[in-house]
Amino acid sequence: MSRVLAIHRYYWPDTPPYASILRAIAERWQATGHRVDVLASQPSYKPEVITEAPKIEQINGVTVHRLRMRPDCSSRWRRVFNVGWFPLHVAWRIFVGPRYDVVMCSTVPPVLLGWAVSLVARVRRARFVYHCMDLHPEIGRLSGEFSRGSVYRFLHRLELATCRRASAIVVLSEDMERAVIARDPALADRVVVLTNFELPDFGEGAETVSPVPARPDRFRVVFTGNLGRFQGLEAVARAVLTDDPALADVELVLMGEGAAKAEIERLVAAAAPDVAARVVLVPHGSARAVRALLTTAQLGLVSLTPDVIRYAYPSKTATYLGAGLPVLVAVEPDSFLARSVLDHRVGGVLPVDDEAGARAALADWAARRDELPAMAERASAYWREEYAADRILPRWVELLEKIA
């Protein structure tokens, strides 16, 4: 039996997808005989939704320790402060707390959490697992957040040191694997590809009916998740909000919150009323609400701005496929995600950040809707083979036992 500490800024019942994914991993480790603790902050991703949790509590056998933190949205500088404070506080807790055999953290906050945790884990002689949900500072350079050369180089050195201290670097795709190895070829034997499974449902929320009822007269394309600056959803929304008769019955439903939502709302408000009805925005919902919405759709949308797919992998893919929903992926056609969708015939590829290309592709798919039932069956089969939790979670157990 190993003693394990898993660290992430957010943990269930907090609402980001990884908060529930980590709970599923931690509970599987606990169920297979390991002693698992989790270190996270108080629920703070959407403070208006989740109330304060106990400082220490048992959730299905896993001991959860929560640090008090004010939400990022509470003031202009709070997010910047939390990015530094959380890693420092976590590192101190590991340094003065009980010794663990294995310590794992993810990439929120980016760079600093992994660097601090890996360093203090080495001091305490614990094996370190780095679960890279995305790769920074590469993504920060694409967003402009880390575009200054000196800042990027400094953060890249920190991240490289973190990876070199890791016993395992878990990434979500072959593209991410190549990106890590490009940092240092000597890391190749430590990189493990473990794609995320479908979003777990721990019974939160009572939604069994879609927040947007099905409309038989509409060809519904659904996006669920973060409406952020990396998703490139504005181009897809503009494509749908054009007076093109081929898109007359296409409906784009966007479920979630994020930095791009205000711009999409502006685009909808500026469109003619009959065209504006083609885009529907729905607030963030529970896993159960997501699944209810997916049952009303014909296609699930995955969209990323150029090059992001090299350093991240959209977990919503597994949730779509788990619901038997074919997927449209607006990513580079040579990426792992695009190739897998086409090779398994479970969807199609949209041009990246290309309004005209997206418009043509959506019109084509609306005209080919009779192909979707067979594609949905293949989507369910592909999910069972590659993305189902029952496939992925045993691999997490194997990884832990190999390292420990």
CSV table of C-alpha atoms in Angstrom, one decimal:
chain,number,residue,atom,x,y,z
A,1,MET,CA,0.0,0.0,0.0
A,2,SER,CA,1.3,3.4,-0.9
A,3,ARG,CA,0.5,6.8,0.6
A,4,VAL,CA,-0.5,9.2,-2.1
A,5,LEU,CA,-1.1,13.0,-2.2
A,6,ALA,CA,-3.0,14.4,-5.2
A,7,ILE,CA,-3.0,18.2,-5.6
A,8,HIS,CA,-5.2,20.5,-7.7
A,9,ARG,CA,-6.6,24.0,-7.1
A,10,TYR,CA,-10.1,22.6,-7.6
A,11,TYR,CA,-11.7,19.4,-6.3
A,12,TRP,CA,-15.3,18.1,-6.3
A,13,PRO,CA,-17.8,19.6,-5.6
A,14,ASP,CA,-16.1,22.4,-7.3
A,15,THR,CA,-17.2,22.6,-10.9
A,16,PRO,CA,-14.3,22.5,-13.4
A,17,PRO,CA,-14.1,19.1,-15.2
A,18,TYR,CA,-10.8,18.2,-13.7
A,19,ALA,CA,-12.3,18.6,-10.2
A,20,SER,CA,-14.5,15.5,-10.9
A,21,ILE,CA,-11.8,13.7,-13.0
A,22,LEU,CA,-9.4,13.8,-10.1
A,23,ARG,CA,-12.0,12.5,-7.7
A,24,ALA,CA,-12.5,9.5,-9.9
A,25,ILE,CA,-8.8,8.8,-10.1
A,26,ALA,CA,-8.3,9.3,-6.3
A,27,GLU,CA,-11.2,7.0,-5.5
A,28,ARG,CA,-10.0,4.3,-7.8
A,29,TRP,CA,-6.6,4.4,-6.1
A,30,GLN,CA,-8.2,4.3,-2.7
A,31,ALA,CA,-10.4,1.4,-3.7
A,32,THR,CA,-7.4,-0.6,-4.8
A,33,GLY,CA,-5.8,-0.4,-1.4
A,34,HIS,CA,-3.8,2.8,-1.4
A,35,ARG,CA,-4.2,5.6,1.1
A,36,VAL,CA,-5.0,8.8,-0.8
A,37,ASP,CA,-5.2,12.4,0.4
A,38,VAL,CA,-6.2,15.3,-1.7
A,39,LEU,CA,-5.0,18.9,-1.2
A,40,ALA,CA,-7.1,21.6,-2.8
A,41,SER,CA,-8.6,25.0,-2.2
A,42,GLN,CA,-12.1,25.7,-0.9
A,43,PRO,CA,-14.6,25.6,-3.8
A,44,SER,CA,-13.9,28.9,-5.6
A,45,TYR,CA,-14.3,28.3,-9.3
A,46,LYS,CA,-17.9,29.5,-9.2
A,47,PRO,CA,-18.4,30.8,-5.6
A,48,GLU,CA,-22.0,31.8,-6.3
A,49,VAL,CA,-22.8,28.1,-6.9
A,50,ILE,CA,-20.8,26.1,-4.4
A,51,THR,CA,-20.7,26.9,-0.7
A,52,GLU,CA,-17.8,26.4,1.6
A,53,ALA,CA,-16.7,22.9,2.3
A,54,PRO,CA,-15.3,21.4,5.5
A,55,LYS,CA,-11.6,22.1,6.0
A,56,ILE,CA,-10.9,18.3,6.2
A,57,GLU,CA,-13.5,15.8,5.1
A,58,GLN,CA,-13.7,12.2,3.9
A,59,ILE,CA,-15.3,11.7,0.5
A,60,ASN,CA,-15.7,8.0,-0.4
A,61,GLY,CA,-12.6,7.1,1.6
A,62,VAL,CA,-10.4,9.8,0.3
A,63,THR,CA,-9.3,12.5,2.8
A,64,VAL,CA,-9.7,16.0,1.3
A,65,HIS,CA,-7.8,18.9,2.8
A,66,ARG,CA,-8.9,22.3,1.7
A,67,LEU,CA,-7.0,25.6,1.9
A,68,ARG,CA,-8.9,28.8,2.3
A,69,MET,CA,-8.6,31.0,-0.7
A,70,ARG,CA,-10.6,34.0,-2.0
A,71,PRO,CA,-12.0,33.4,-5.5
A,72,ASP,CA,-10.0,34.8,-8.4
A,73,CYS,CA,-12.9,37.0,-9.4
A,74,SER,CA,-13.0,38.8,-6.0
A,75,SER,CA,-10.6,41.6,-7.1
A,76,ARG,CA,-8.5,42.7,-10.0
A,77,TRP,CA,-5.2,41.4,-8.5
A,78,ARG,CA,-6.6,38.3,-6.7
A,79,ARG,CA,-6.0,35.9,-9.6
A,80,VAL,CA,-2.3,37.0,-9.8
A,81,PHE,CA,-1.9,36.6,-6.1
A,82,ASN,CA,-3.5,33.2,-6.0
A,83,VAL,CA,-1.2,31.9,-8.8
A,84,GLY,CA,1.7,32.4,-6.5
A,85,TRP,CA,0.1,31.8,-3.2
A,86,PHE,CA,-1.4,28.4,-3.8
A,87,PRO,CA,1.9,26.8,-4.9
A,88,LEU,CA,3.8,28.3,-2.0
A,89,HIS,CA,1.1,27.2,0.5
A,90,VAL,CA,0.9,23.7,-1.0
A,91,ALA,CA,4.7,23.3,-0.9
A,92,TRP,CA,4.9,24.3,2.7
A,93,ARG,CA,2.1,21.8,3.7
A,94,ILE,CA,4.1,19.0,1.9
A,95,PHE,CA,7.3,20.1,3.6
A,96,VAL,CA,6.0,20.1,7.2
A,97,GLY,CA,3.3,17.5,6.8
A,98,PRO,CA,3.4,13.6,6.7
A,99,ARG,CA,5.6,11.9,4.3
A,100,TYR,CA,4.0,10.5,1.1
A,101,ASP,CA,5.3,7.8,-1.3
A,102,VAL,CA,3.8,9.5,-4.3
A,103,VAL,CA,2.8,13.1,-4.9
A,104,MET,CA,0.9,14.2,-8.0
A,105,CYS,CA,-0.2,17.6,-9.2
A,106,SER,CA,-1.8,19.0,-12.3
A,107,THR,CA,-1.0,22.2,-14.2
A,108,VAL,CA,-3.3,24.7,-12.4
A,109,PRO,CA,-1.8,27.2,-11.6
A,110,PRO,CA,0.6,26.7,-14.5
A,111,VAL,CA,4.3,26.2,-14.2
A,112,LEU,CA,4.7,27.4,-10.6
A,113,LEU,CA,2.6,24.6,-9.0
A,114,GLY,CA,4.5,21.8,-10.7
A,115,TRP,CA,7.9,23.5,-10.0
A,116,ALA,CA,7.2,24.0,-6.3
A,117,VAL,CA,5.6,20.6,-5.7
A,118,SER,CA,8.3,18.6,-7.6
A,119,LEU,CA,11.0,20.4,-5.7
A,120,VAL,CA,9.6,19.8,-2.2
A,121,ALA,CA,8.6,16.2,-3.2
A,122,ARG,CA,12.2,15.5,-4.0
A,123,VAL,CA,13.3,17.0,-0.6
A,124,ARG,CA,10.8,14.7,1.1
A,125,ARG,CA,11.9,11.7,-1.0
A,126,ALA,CA,8.5,11.2,-2.7
A,127,ARG,CA,8.0,10.1,-6.3
A,128,PHE,CA,6.4,12.9,-8.3
A,129,VAL,CA,3.8,12.5,-11.0
A,130,TYR,CA,3.1,15.5,-13.2
A,131,HIS,CA,-0.4,15.3,-14.8
A,132,CYS,CA,-0.3,17.8,-17.6
A,133,MET,CA,-3.8,18.7,-18.7
A,134,ASP,CA,-2.1,21.3,-20.9
A,135,LEU,CA,1.5,22.4,-21.5
A,136,HIS,CA,2.8,25.7,-20.3
A,137,PRO,CA,4.5,28.0,-21.0
A,138,GLU,CA,3.9,27.0,-24.7
A,139,ILE,CA,0.2,27.8,-24.4
A,140,GLY,CA,0.9,31.0,-22.6
A,141,ARG,CA,3.1,32.1,-25.5
A,142,LEU,CA,0.2,31.4,-28.0
A,143,SER,CA,-2.2,33.5,-25.9
A,144,GLY,CA,0.3,36.3,-25.5
A,145,GLU,CA,0.4,35.9,-21.7
A,146,PHE,CA,4.0,34.7,-21.8
A,147,SER,CA,5.0,36.3,-25.1
A,148,ARG,CA,7.9,38.3,-23.8
A,149,GLY,CA,11.0,36.3,-24.6
A,150,SER,CA,12.7,36.6,-21.2
A,151,VAL,CA,9.6,35.6,-19.3
A,152,TYR,CA,9.0,32.7,-21.6
A,153,ARG,CA,12.5,31.4,-21.4
A,154,PHE,CA,12.5,31.7,-17.6
A,155,LEU,CA,9.2,29.8,-17.3
A,156,HIS,CA,10.4,27.2,-19.8
A,157,ARG,CA,13.5,26.5,-17.6
A,158,LEU,CA,11.2,26.1,-14.6
A,159,GLU,CA,8.9,23.7,-16.4
A,160,LEU,CA,11.9,21.7,-17.8
A,161,ALA,CA,13.3,21.3,-14.3
A,162,THR,CA,9.8,20.1,-13.1
A,163,CYS,CA,9.7,17.5,-15.9
A,164,ARG,CA,13.2,16.3,-15.1
A,165,ARG,CA,12.3,15.7,-11.4
A,166,ALA,CA,9.2,13.7,-12.4
A,167,SER,CA,8.9,9.9,-12.2
A,168,ALA,CA,6.1,10.1,-14.7
A,169,ILE,CA,4.7,12.9,-16.9
A,170,VAL,CA,1.1,12.1,-17.9
A,171,VAL,CA,-0.2,13.8,-21.0
A,172,LEU,CA,-3.4,13.4,-22.9
A,173,SER,CA,-2.4,12.9,-26.5
A,174,GLU,CA,0.5,12.0,-28.9
A,175,ASP,CA,0.8,15.6,-29.9
A,176,MET,CA,1.4,16.6,-26.2
A,177,GLU,CA,3.9,13.7,-25.9
A,178,ARG,CA,5.9,15.0,-28.8
A,179,ALA,CA,5.9,18.5,-27.3
A,180,VAL,CA,7.3,17.2,-24.0
A,181,ILE,CA,10.0,15.2,-25.7
A,182,ALA,CA,10.9,18.3,-27.7
A,183,ARG,CA,11.8,20.0,-24.5
A,184,ASP,CA,14.3,17.3,-23.7
A,185,PRO,CA,14.6,13.9,-25.6
A,186,ALA,CA,15.8,12.3,-22.3
A,187,LEU,CA,12.2,12.6,-21.0
A,188,ALA,CA,10.8,10.1,-23.5
A,189,ASP,CA,10.8,7.1,-21.2
A,190,ARG,CA,8.9,9.1,-18.5
A,191,VAL,CA,6.0,10.3,-20.7
A,192,VAL,CA,2.7,8.4,-20.4
A,193,VAL,CA,-0.2,9.0,-22.6
A,194,LEU,CA,-3.5,8.7,-20.7
A,195,THR,CA,-6.5,10.4,-22.4
A,196,ASN,CA,-9.1,11.8,-20.1
A,197,PHE,CA,-12.3,9.7,-19.8
A,198,GLU,CA,-15.9,11.0,-19.9
A,199,LEU,CA,-16.9,13.6,-17.3
A,200,PRO,CA,-18.0,11.6,-14.2
A,201,ASP,CA,-21.4,12.1,-12.7
A,202,PHE,CA,-21.4,12.0,-8.9
A,203,GLY,CA,-25.1,12.8,-8.5
A,204,GLU,CA,-24.7,16.6,-8.4
A,205,GLY,CA,-27.6,18.5,-9.8
A,206,ALA,CA,-31.1,17.2,-10.5
A,207,GLU,CA,-31.2,17.9,-14.2
A,208,THR,CA,-32.6,15.0,-16.2
A,209,VAL,CA,-34.1,17.3,-18.9
A,210,SER,CA,-32.0,19.3,-21.4
A,211,PRO,CA,-31.8,23.0,-20.6
A,212,VAL,CA,-32.6,23.5,-24.3
A,213,PRO,CA,-35.4,21.1,-25.4
A,214,ALA,CA,-34.9,19.2,-28.6
A,215,ARG,CA,-36.2,20.7,-31.8
A,216,PRO,CA,-36.9,18.2,-34.5
A,217,ASP,CA,-36.8,20.9,-37.1
A,218,ARG,CA,-33.2,21.9,-36.1
A,219,PHE,CA,-29.8,20.4,-36.9
A,220,ARG,CA,-28.2,21.0,-33.5
A,221,VAL,CA,-24.5,21.3,-32.9
A,222,VAL,CA,-23.5,21.5,-29.3
A,223,PHE,CA,-20.4,22.8,-27.5
A,224,THR,CA,-20.0,22.3,-23.8
A,225,GLY,CA,-17.2,23.7,-21.6
A,226,ASN,CA,-15.1,26.8,-21.3
A,227,LEU,CA,-16.0,29.5,-23.7
A,228,GLY,CA,-12.4,30.8,-23.5
A,229,ARG,CA,-10.0,32.6,-25.7
A,230,PHE,CA,-8.4,29.3,-26.9
A,231,GLN,CA,-11.6,27.8,-28.3
A,232,GLY,CA,-12.0,29.9,-31.4
A,233,LEU,CA,-15.8,29.8,-31.0
A,234,GLU,CA,-16.3,33.3,-32.4
A,235,ALA,CA,-15.4,32.1,-35.9
A,236,VAL,CA,-17.9,29.3,-35.7
A,237,ALA,CA,-20.6,31.6,-34.3
A,238,ARG,CA,-20.0,34.1,-37.1
A,239,ALA,CA,-20.3,31.3,-39.6
A,240,VAL,CA,-23.7,30.3,-38.3
A,241,LEU,CA,-24.9,33.9,-37.9
A,242,THR,CA,-24.8,34.6,-41.7
A,243,ASP,CA,-27.8,34.9,-43.9
A,244,ASP,CA,-27.1,31.6,-45.7
A,245,PRO,CA,-30.1,29.5,-46.6
A,246,ALA,CA,-28.0,26.3,-46.4
A,247,LEU,CA,-27.7,27.0,-42.6
A,248,ALA,CA,-31.4,27.9,-42.1
A,249,ASP,CA,-32.0,25.0,-39.8
A,250,VAL,CA,-28.6,24.8,-38.1
A,251,GLU,CA,-28.6,25.6,-34.4
A,252,LEU,CA,-25.4,26.1,-32.4
A,253,VAL,CA,-25.8,25.6,-28.6
A,254,LEU,CA,-22.9,26.8,-26.4
A,255,MET,CA,-23.1,25.7,-22.8
A,256,GLY,CA,-20.5,27.2,-20.5
A,257,GLU,CA,-18.8,30.4,-19.3
A,258,GLY,CA,-15.6,32.2,-20.3
A,259,ALA,CA,-13.8,35.1,-21.8
A,260,ALA,CA,-15.3,34.7,-25.3
A,261,LYS,CA,-19.0,34.7,-24.1
A,262,ALA,CA,-19.4,38.4,-24.2
A,263,GLU,CA,-18.2,38.7,-27.8
A,264,ILE,CA,-20.5,35.9,-28.9
A,265,GLU,CA,-23.4,37.6,-27.2
A,266,ARG,CA,-22.5,40.8,-29.1
A,267,LEU,CA,-22.5,38.8,-32.4
A,268,VAL,CA,-25.9,37.4,-31.6
A,269,ALA,CA,-27.4,40.8,-30.6
A,270,ALA,CA,-26.1,42.3,-33.9
A,271,ALA,CA,-27.7,39.6,-36.1
A,272,ALA,CA,-31.2,39.8,-37.5
A,273,PRO,CA,-33.8,38.1,-35.2
A,274,ASP,CA,-34.4,35.1,-37.3
A,275,VAL,CA,-30.6,34.5,-37.8
A,276,ALA,CA,-29.8,35.3,-34.1
A,277,ALA,CA,-32.0,32.4,-33.1
A,278,ARG,CA,-29.4,30.0,-34.6
A,279,VAL,CA,-27.0,30.6,-31.7
A,280,VAL,CA,-28.2,29.7,-28.1
A,281,LEU,CA,-26.1,30.4,-25.1
A,282,VAL,CA,-26.7,28.3,-21.9
A,283,PRO,CA,-25.0,28.8,-18.5
A,284,HIS,CA,-22.5,26.2,-17.2
A,285,GLY,CA,-24.2,23.1,-15.9
A,286,SER,CA,-23.5,19.9,-14.0
A,287,ALA,CA,-22.3,16.7,-15.7
A,288,ARG,CA,-25.9,15.5,-15.6
A,289,ALA,CA,-27.1,18.7,-17.4
A,290,VAL,CA,-24.4,18.3,-20.0
A,291,ARG,CA,-25.5,14.7,-20.8
A,292,ALA,CA,-29.1,15.8,-21.0
A,293,LEU,CA,-28.2,18.4,-23.5
A,294,LEU,CA,-26.1,16.1,-25.6
A,295,THR,CA,-29.1,13.7,-26.1
A,296,THR,CA,-30.8,16.5,-28.1
A,297,ALA,CA,-27.9,17.2,-30.5
A,298,GLN,CA,-26.7,15.7,-33.8
A,299,LEU,CA,-23.1,16.8,-33.5
A,300,GLY,CA,-20.7,17.7,-30.7
A,301,LEU,CA,-18.2,20.6,-31.4
A,302,VAL,CA,-14.6,20.7,-30.4
A,303,SER,CA,-12.9,24.0,-31.4
A,304,LEU,CA,-9.4,25.3,-30.7
A,305,THR,CA,-7.4,28.3,-32.0
A,306,PRO,CA,-4.4,27.5,-34.2
A,307,ASP,CA,-1.6,25.3,-32.7
A,308,VAL,CA,-3.3,24.9,-29.3
A,309,ILE,CA,-4.0,21.2,-30.0
A,310,ARG,CA,-0.2,20.6,-29.9
A,311,TYR,CA,-0.2,21.5,-26.2
A,312,ALA,CA,-3.7,20.5,-24.9
A,313,TYR,CA,-6.4,18.0,-25.6
A,314,PRO,CA,-10.1,18.7,-25.1
A,315,SER,CA,-11.6,16.4,-22.6
A,316,LYS,CA,-15.1,17.1,-23.9
A,317,THR,CA,-14.3,14.7,-26.7
A,318,ALA,CA,-14.7,11.7,-24.4
A,319,THR,CA,-17.9,13.1,-23.0
A,320,TYR,CA,-19.4,13.5,-26.5
A,321,LEU,CA,-18.3,10.1,-27.6
A,322,GLY,CA,-19.6,8.6,-24.4
A,323,ALA,CA,-23.0,10.0,-25.2
A,324,GLY,CA,-22.9,8.4,-28.7
A,325,LEU,CA,-22.5,11.8,-30.3
A,326,PRO,CA,-20.4,12.2,-33.5
A,327,VAL,CA,-17.9,15.0,-33.2
A,328,LEU,CA,-16.8,18.0,-35.4
A,329,VAL,CA,-13.3,19.0,-34.5
A,330,ALA,CA,-11.9,22.4,-35.5
A,331,VAL,CA,-8.3,21.6,-35.1
A,332,GLU,CA,-5.3,21.0,-37.4
A,333,PRO,CA,-5.9,18.0,-39.7
A,334,ASP,CA,-2.6,16.4,-38.9
A,335,SER,CA,-3.2,16.4,-35.2
A,336,PHE,CA,-3.9,13.2,-33.2
A,337,LEU,CA,-7.5,14.3,-32.5
A,338,ALA,CA,-8.3,15.0,-36.1
A,339,ARG,CA,-6.7,11.8,-37.3
A,340,SER,CA,-8.4,9.6,-34.8
A,341,VAL,CA,-11.9,11.1,-35.6
A,342,LEU,CA,-11.4,10.5,-39.3
A,343,ASP,CA,-9.7,7.1,-38.9
A,344,HIS,CA,-12.6,5.8,-36.8
A,345,ARG,CA,-15.3,7.5,-38.9
A,346,VAL,CA,-16.9,9.2,-35.8
A,347,GLY,CA,-17.1,12.7,-37.2
A,348,GLY,CA,-15.3,15.3,-39.3
A,349,VAL,CA,-12.9,18.2,-39.3
A,350,LEU,CA,-13.7,21.9,-39.5
A,351,PRO,CA,-11.2,24.4,-40.8
A,352,VAL,CA,-9.4,26.1,-37.9
A,353,ASP,CA,-10.4,29.7,-37.2
A,354,ASP,CA,-11.9,30.0,-40.7
A,355,GLU,CA,-15.4,31.5,-40.9
A,356,ALA,CA,-16.0,30.7,-44.6
A,357,GLY,CA,-14.6,27.2,-44.2
A,358,ALA,CA,-16.7,26.5,-41.1
A,359,ARG,CA,-19.8,27.8,-42.9
A,360,ALA,CA,-19.3,25.5,-45.9
A,361,ALA,CA,-18.5,22.5,-43.7
A,362,LEU,CA,-21.6,23.0,-41.4
A,363,ALA,CA,-23.9,23.3,-44.5
A,364,ASP,CA,-22.4,20.1,-45.8
A,365,TRP,CA,-23.0,18.2,-42.6
A,366,ALA,CA,-26.5,19.5,-42.3
A,367,ALA,CA,-27.1,18.0,-45.8
A,368,ARG,CA,-25.6,14.7,-44.8
A,369,ARG,CA,-27.5,14.1,-41.6
A,370,ASP,CA,-28.7,10.7,-42.7
A,371,GLU,CA,-25.2,9.5,-42.1
A,372,LEU,CA,-25.2,10.3,-38.5
A,373,PRO,CA,-27.1,7.3,-36.9
A,374,ALA,CA,-24.4,4.9,-38.2
A,375,MET,CA,-21.7,7.4,-37.1
A,376,ALA,CA,-23.3,7.6,-33.6
A,377,GLU,CA,-23.0,3.8,-33.2
A,378,ARG,CA,-19.3,3.9,-34.2
A,379,ALA,CA,-18.8,6.8,-31.7
A,380,SER,CA,-20.1,4.7,-28.9
A,381,ALA,CA,-17.9,1.7,-29.9
A,382,TYR,CA,-14.8,4.0,-30.1
A,383,TRP,CA,-15.6,5.4,-26.7
A,384,ARG,CA,-15.8,2.0,-25.1
A,385,GLU,CA,-12.5,1.0,-26.7
A,386,GLU,CA,-10.4,4.1,-25.9
A,387,TYR,CA,-12.1,6.7,-23.6
A,388,ALA,CA,-14.4,4.9,-21.1
A,389,ALA,CA,-13.5,5.3,-17.5
A,390,ASP,CA,-13.4,1.5,-17.1
A,391,ARG,CA,-10.6,1.5,-19.6
A,392,ILE,CA,-8.6,4.5,-18.4
A,393,LEU,CA,-8.8,4.2,-14.6
A,394,PRO,CA,-7.1,0.7,-14.4
A,395,ARG,CA,-4.2,2.3,-16.3
A,396,TRP,CA,-4.0,4.9,-13.5
A,397,VAL,CA,-3.7,2.1,-11.0
A,398,GLU,CA,-1.0,0.4,-13.0
A,399,LEU,CA,0.9,3.6,-13.3
A,400,LEU,CA,0.8,4.2,-9.5
A,401,GLU,CA,1.9,0.7,-8.6
A,402,LYS,CA,4.7,0.9,-11.1
A,403,ILE,CA,6.0,4.1,-9.7
A,404,ALA,CA,5.5,3.3,-6.0
